[in-house]
Amino acid sequence: MDLCHLHLALVSIGAAVKGADASQVARLSASADCQSLDTPNQHSQSYPDLITGNLNGTTLIVPISLEIAQEVIPDEYEIAEQAYRELLPSFPDGMYPMVAQIVHDHDIRVYSLNTSLADFSRASLEFPFIYIAGDDHSPFRWVGTSLITYSNDIAIEGAQSYGITVHPATFDPPCDAYVSKPNGTTYAHSQSNDTAAGRFLTLQTESSGENVPYPLDFIKNVTNQPVFANPQMCDYYVRLFNTSVTKGETAPVPVVGNVRTNLEPFTGPQMWDGVYGWRLATPFLEPLEPSVCVET
Ligand SMILES: *[C@@H]1O[C@H](CO)[C@@H](O)[C@H](O)[C@H]1NC(C)=O
Ligand SMILES: *[C@@H]1O[C@H](CO)[C@@H](O)[C@H](O)[C@H]1NC(C)=O
Ligand SMILES: *[C@@H]1O[C@H](CO)[C@@H](O)[C@H](O)[C@H]1NC(C)=O
Ligand SMILES: *[C@@H]1O[C@H](CO)[C@@H](O)[C@H](O)[C@H]1NC(C)=O
Ligand SMILES: *[C@@H]1O[C@H](CO)[C@@H](O)[C@H](O)[C@H]1NC(C)=O
Ligand SMILES: *[C@@H]1O[C@H](CO)[C@@H](O)[C@H](O)[C@H]1NC(C)=O
C-alpha cells in the first residue's frame, strides 16, 4: 500500500537480515525464492528517502448504487459525488464507483536505508471519493480491509499500523499480479488463510479493446487518492504514470471482467459481471510513516 511502512518494520527487516530472528530470516528468504515477471525497481535511487517499488495488477471500477455505498461506508464520511461526476460526467445516475483490485508489490526498497522488503500481494475493495471532514477539496480513498500474502509479516504489520484489518491470505498466482490464459483471459485469486472466515476475492478479465468507459486519467486520479482506514494515519502513496513502465510492452491495458468476492465491508458474498477497468503496472512512492489526512 500503501502497506509496507514504518521505521519499526524497516528496523525489523535489518534485524532479520542480520540473523537476529531466525524464523523471520527463513520467511524472508522463502519469499525471495518467489520469481516474479515484474519489471525491476529503477527509481529507488531517485527517491532515496521513500519506500519505492513497482505495483502491478488489475484495478476494476465496480458501479454500486449510492444507497449501498452509503450503507457500507462508515457514517462519519461523506461521498464526494460531485468530484467523480466532474471527472466522469457519463457515470450512471445514482451510482458510485467502488474499486476491486488485486495487486502485486514488487522489488520494494528504501535506498537511503539500504533495505528491501520481500514482494507481496494484496486484494481489496476500496472506496475512493471520500471526504473525511465534510468539505475537503480533494477526496481520499477509504480502505478498511485487505487480504495480504500470509508470509509477509512486515507488510501485514505495516498495513495494520495504518488501522487496516488484514486477512493473511494465499494468492494465485503467488508471485505475480495475474496469470494469463492462452485465450487472453487473465485471472487472479486471493483466499484468506482462515478458511472459516472464507474471505476471498477473484478477478477474471479480458481486454476490452476500444470500449474504455474509464479513461486512464480517471484511474490515475483514483489510485493517487491518499488511502486511509483511520483519518489520523493517511498513506500518501503515489503511483507514477510518467515512466517507461507505463509505455510499450508493459503499458496499461483496458479490460472488462468479473468480480467474485466475500470481503468487508460487505457482510456476504458478492458478484459483479461486465465491469471495466485496467491491467496496470506503475512505479510507486510511499512515505516511511503515516501522517494525518489533510485536505489540499
Ligand atoms: C505485470 O504482470 C504481468 C503478469 O505477471 C507481466 O506479464 C507484466 O510484465 C507485468 N508488468 C510490469 C510492468 O511489471
Ligand atoms: C547494503 O546491504 C547489503 C546487504 O545487506 C550489504 O552487503 C551492503 O554492504 C550494504 N551497503 C551499505 C552501503 O551499507
Ligand atoms: C482527483 O480529482 C478531484 C476532482 O477533480 C480532485 O479534487 C483531486 O485533487 C484529484 N486527486 C488526485 C490525486 O489527482
Ligand atoms: C478463456 O478460458 C477461460 C478458462 O480457462 C474461460 O473461463 C474464459 O471464459 C475464456 N475466455 C474467453 C474470452 O473465451
Ligand atoms: C496459510 O496457508 C498456506 C497455504 O495453505 C500455508 O502454507 C501457510 O502455512 C498458512 N499460514 C498460516 C500463518 O496459517
Ligand atoms: C513524474 O511524475 C511525478 C509525480 O507526479 C513528478 O514528481 C515527476 O517530476 C514526474 N517526472 C517527470 C520526468 O516528468
Coordinates of C-alpha atoms in Angstrom, one line a residue, residues 112-262:
S112 CA 18.9 5.6 1.9
L113 CA 18.4 2.8 4.4
N114 CA 19.9 0.2 2.1
T115 CA 17.0 -2.0 2.8
S116 CA 14.4 -4.0 0.9
L117 CA 11.2 -5.9 1.6
A118 CA 10.0 -9.2 0.1
D119 CA 7.4 -9.0 -2.6
F120 CA 3.8 -9.5 -1.5
S121 CA 0.3 -9.4 -3.0
R122 CA -2.9 -7.7 -1.7
A123 CA -6.5 -7.7 -2.6
S124 CA -9.2 -5.2 -1.5
L125 CA -12.4 -3.4 -2.1
E126 CA -11.7 0.3 -2.0
F127 CA -13.9 3.4 -1.7
P128 CA -12.4 6.4 -3.5
F129 CA -14.0 9.9 -3.5
I130 CA -14.5 10.2 0.3
Y131 CA -14.5 13.4 2.2
I132 CA -13.3 13.0 5.8
A133 CA -14.0 16.4 7.2
G134 CA -17.1 17.1 5.1
D135 CA -15.8 19.9 3.0
D136 CA -12.5 18.6 1.8
H137 CA -11.3 19.9 -1.5
S138 CA -9.5 16.7 -2.6
P139 CA -11.0 13.3 -1.9
F140 CA -9.5 10.4 0.0
R141 CA -9.8 6.6 -0.6
W142 CA -11.2 4.5 2.3
V143 CA -9.7 1.0 2.6
G144 CA -10.8 -0.7 5.8
T145 CA -9.8 -4.3 4.9
S146 CA -7.1 -6.1 2.9
L147 CA -6.1 -9.6 2.1
I148 CA -2.3 -9.7 2.2
T149 CA 0.2 -12.5 1.4
Y150 CA 0.3 -14.6 4.7
S151 CA 4.1 -15.0 4.8
N152 CA 4.9 -11.3 4.7
D153 CA 4.7 -10.3 8.4
I154 CA 6.2 -6.9 7.7
A155 CA 3.7 -6.0 5.1
I156 CA 0.8 -7.3 7.3
E157 CA 2.0 -5.3 10.3
G158 CA 2.6 -2.3 8.2
A159 CA -1.0 -2.3 7.0
Q160 CA -2.3 -3.0 10.5
S161 CA -0.3 0.0 11.8
Y162 CA -2.5 2.1 9.4
G163 CA -5.6 0.7 11.0
I164 CA -6.4 -1.6 8.2
T165 CA -7.9 -5.0 9.1
V166 CA -5.8 -7.7 7.4
H167 CA -6.7 -11.2 6.5
P168 CA -3.5 -13.1 5.9
A169 CA -4.1 -14.9 2.6
T170 CA -2.8 -17.1 -0.2
F171 CA -2.7 -15.8 -3.8
D172 CA -2.9 -17.5 -7.1
P173 CA -0.6 -16.7 -8.8
P174 CA 1.6 -16.4 -5.7
C175 CA 4.5 -14.3 -7.1
D176 CA 2.8 -12.2 -9.8
A177 CA 0.0 -9.9 -10.5
Y178 CA -2.2 -12.3 -12.5
V179 CA -2.0 -15.4 -14.8
S180 CA -2.6 -15.1 -18.5
K181 CA -4.6 -18.0 -20.0
P182 CA -3.8 -19.0 -23.6
N183 CA -7.1 -17.4 -24.8
G184 CA -6.0 -14.0 -23.4
T185 CA -8.1 -14.1 -20.2
T186 CA -6.3 -13.1 -17.1
Y187 CA -7.0 -14.3 -13.6
A188 CA -6.0 -13.6 -10.0
H189 CA -7.5 -15.1 -6.9
S190 CA -6.9 -14.5 -3.2
Q191 CA -8.2 -16.6 -0.3
S192 CA -7.9 -15.9 3.5
N193 CA -5.8 -18.5 5.4
D194 CA -8.6 -18.5 7.9
T195 CA -10.9 -20.8 5.9
A196 CA -13.7 -20.5 8.4
A197 CA -13.8 -16.7 7.7
G198 CA -13.9 -17.6 4.0
R199 CA -12.7 -14.2 2.7
F200 CA -11.7 -14.2 -0.9
L201 CA -11.5 -12.0 -4.0
T202 CA -11.3 -13.3 -7.6
L203 CA -10.9 -11.2 -10.7
Q204 CA -11.1 -12.5 -14.2
T205 CA -10.7 -10.1 -17.1
E206 CA -10.0 -9.8 -20.8
S207 CA -9.0 -6.9 -23.0
S208 CA -12.0 -4.5 -23.6
G209 CA -10.5 -3.3 -26.9
E210 CA -12.0 0.1 -27.9
N211 CA -14.6 0.0 -25.1
V212 CA -13.0 2.1 -22.4
P213 CA -15.6 3.7 -20.1
Y214 CA -12.9 4.8 -17.5
P215 CA -10.0 6.7 -19.1
L216 CA -6.6 6.2 -17.6
D217 CA -6.7 9.7 -16.2
F218 CA -9.6 8.6 -14.0
I219 CA -7.7 5.6 -12.8
K220 CA -4.7 7.8 -12.1
N221 CA -6.8 10.1 -10.0
V222 CA -8.4 7.2 -8.1
T223 CA -5.2 5.4 -7.5
N224 CA -3.4 8.5 -6.3
Q225 CA -6.0 9.5 -3.7
P226 CA -4.4 9.1 -0.2
V227 CA -5.5 5.9 1.5
F228 CA -6.9 5.7 5.0
A229 CA -8.6 3.4 7.4
N230 CA -8.1 5.9 10.2
P231 CA -8.1 9.6 9.3
Q232 CA -5.1 10.2 11.7
M233 CA -3.0 7.8 9.6
C234 CA -3.2 8.6 5.9
D235 CA -0.9 6.8 3.4
Y236 CA 0.2 9.4 0.9
Y237 CA 1.0 6.7 -1.7
V238 CA 1.9 8.0 -5.2
R239 CA 1.8 6.0 -8.4
L240 CA 3.9 7.3 -11.3
F241 CA 2.3 7.3 -14.7
N242 CA 5.2 9.1 -16.5
T243 CA 7.9 6.4 -16.6
S244 CA 8.9 3.8 -19.2
V245 CA 7.0 1.2 -17.1
T246 CA 3.7 2.6 -18.5
K247 CA 5.0 2.6 -22.1
G248 CA 5.5 -0.1 -24.8
E249 CA 5.1 -3.8 -23.9
T250 CA 4.1 -3.1 -20.3
A251 CA 1.7 -0.2 -21.0
P252 CA -1.7 -0.3 -19.2
V253 CA -4.5 -2.4 -21.0
P254 CA -8.2 -1.6 -20.7
V255 CA -10.1 -4.7 -19.5
V256 CA -13.6 -6.0 -18.8
G257 CA -14.3 -8.8 -16.5
N258 CA -16.0 -10.2 -13.4
V259 CA -15.5 -10.0 -9.7
R260 CA -16.3 -12.7 -7.2
T261 CA -15.8 -11.9 -3.5
N262 CA -16.7 -12.2 0.1

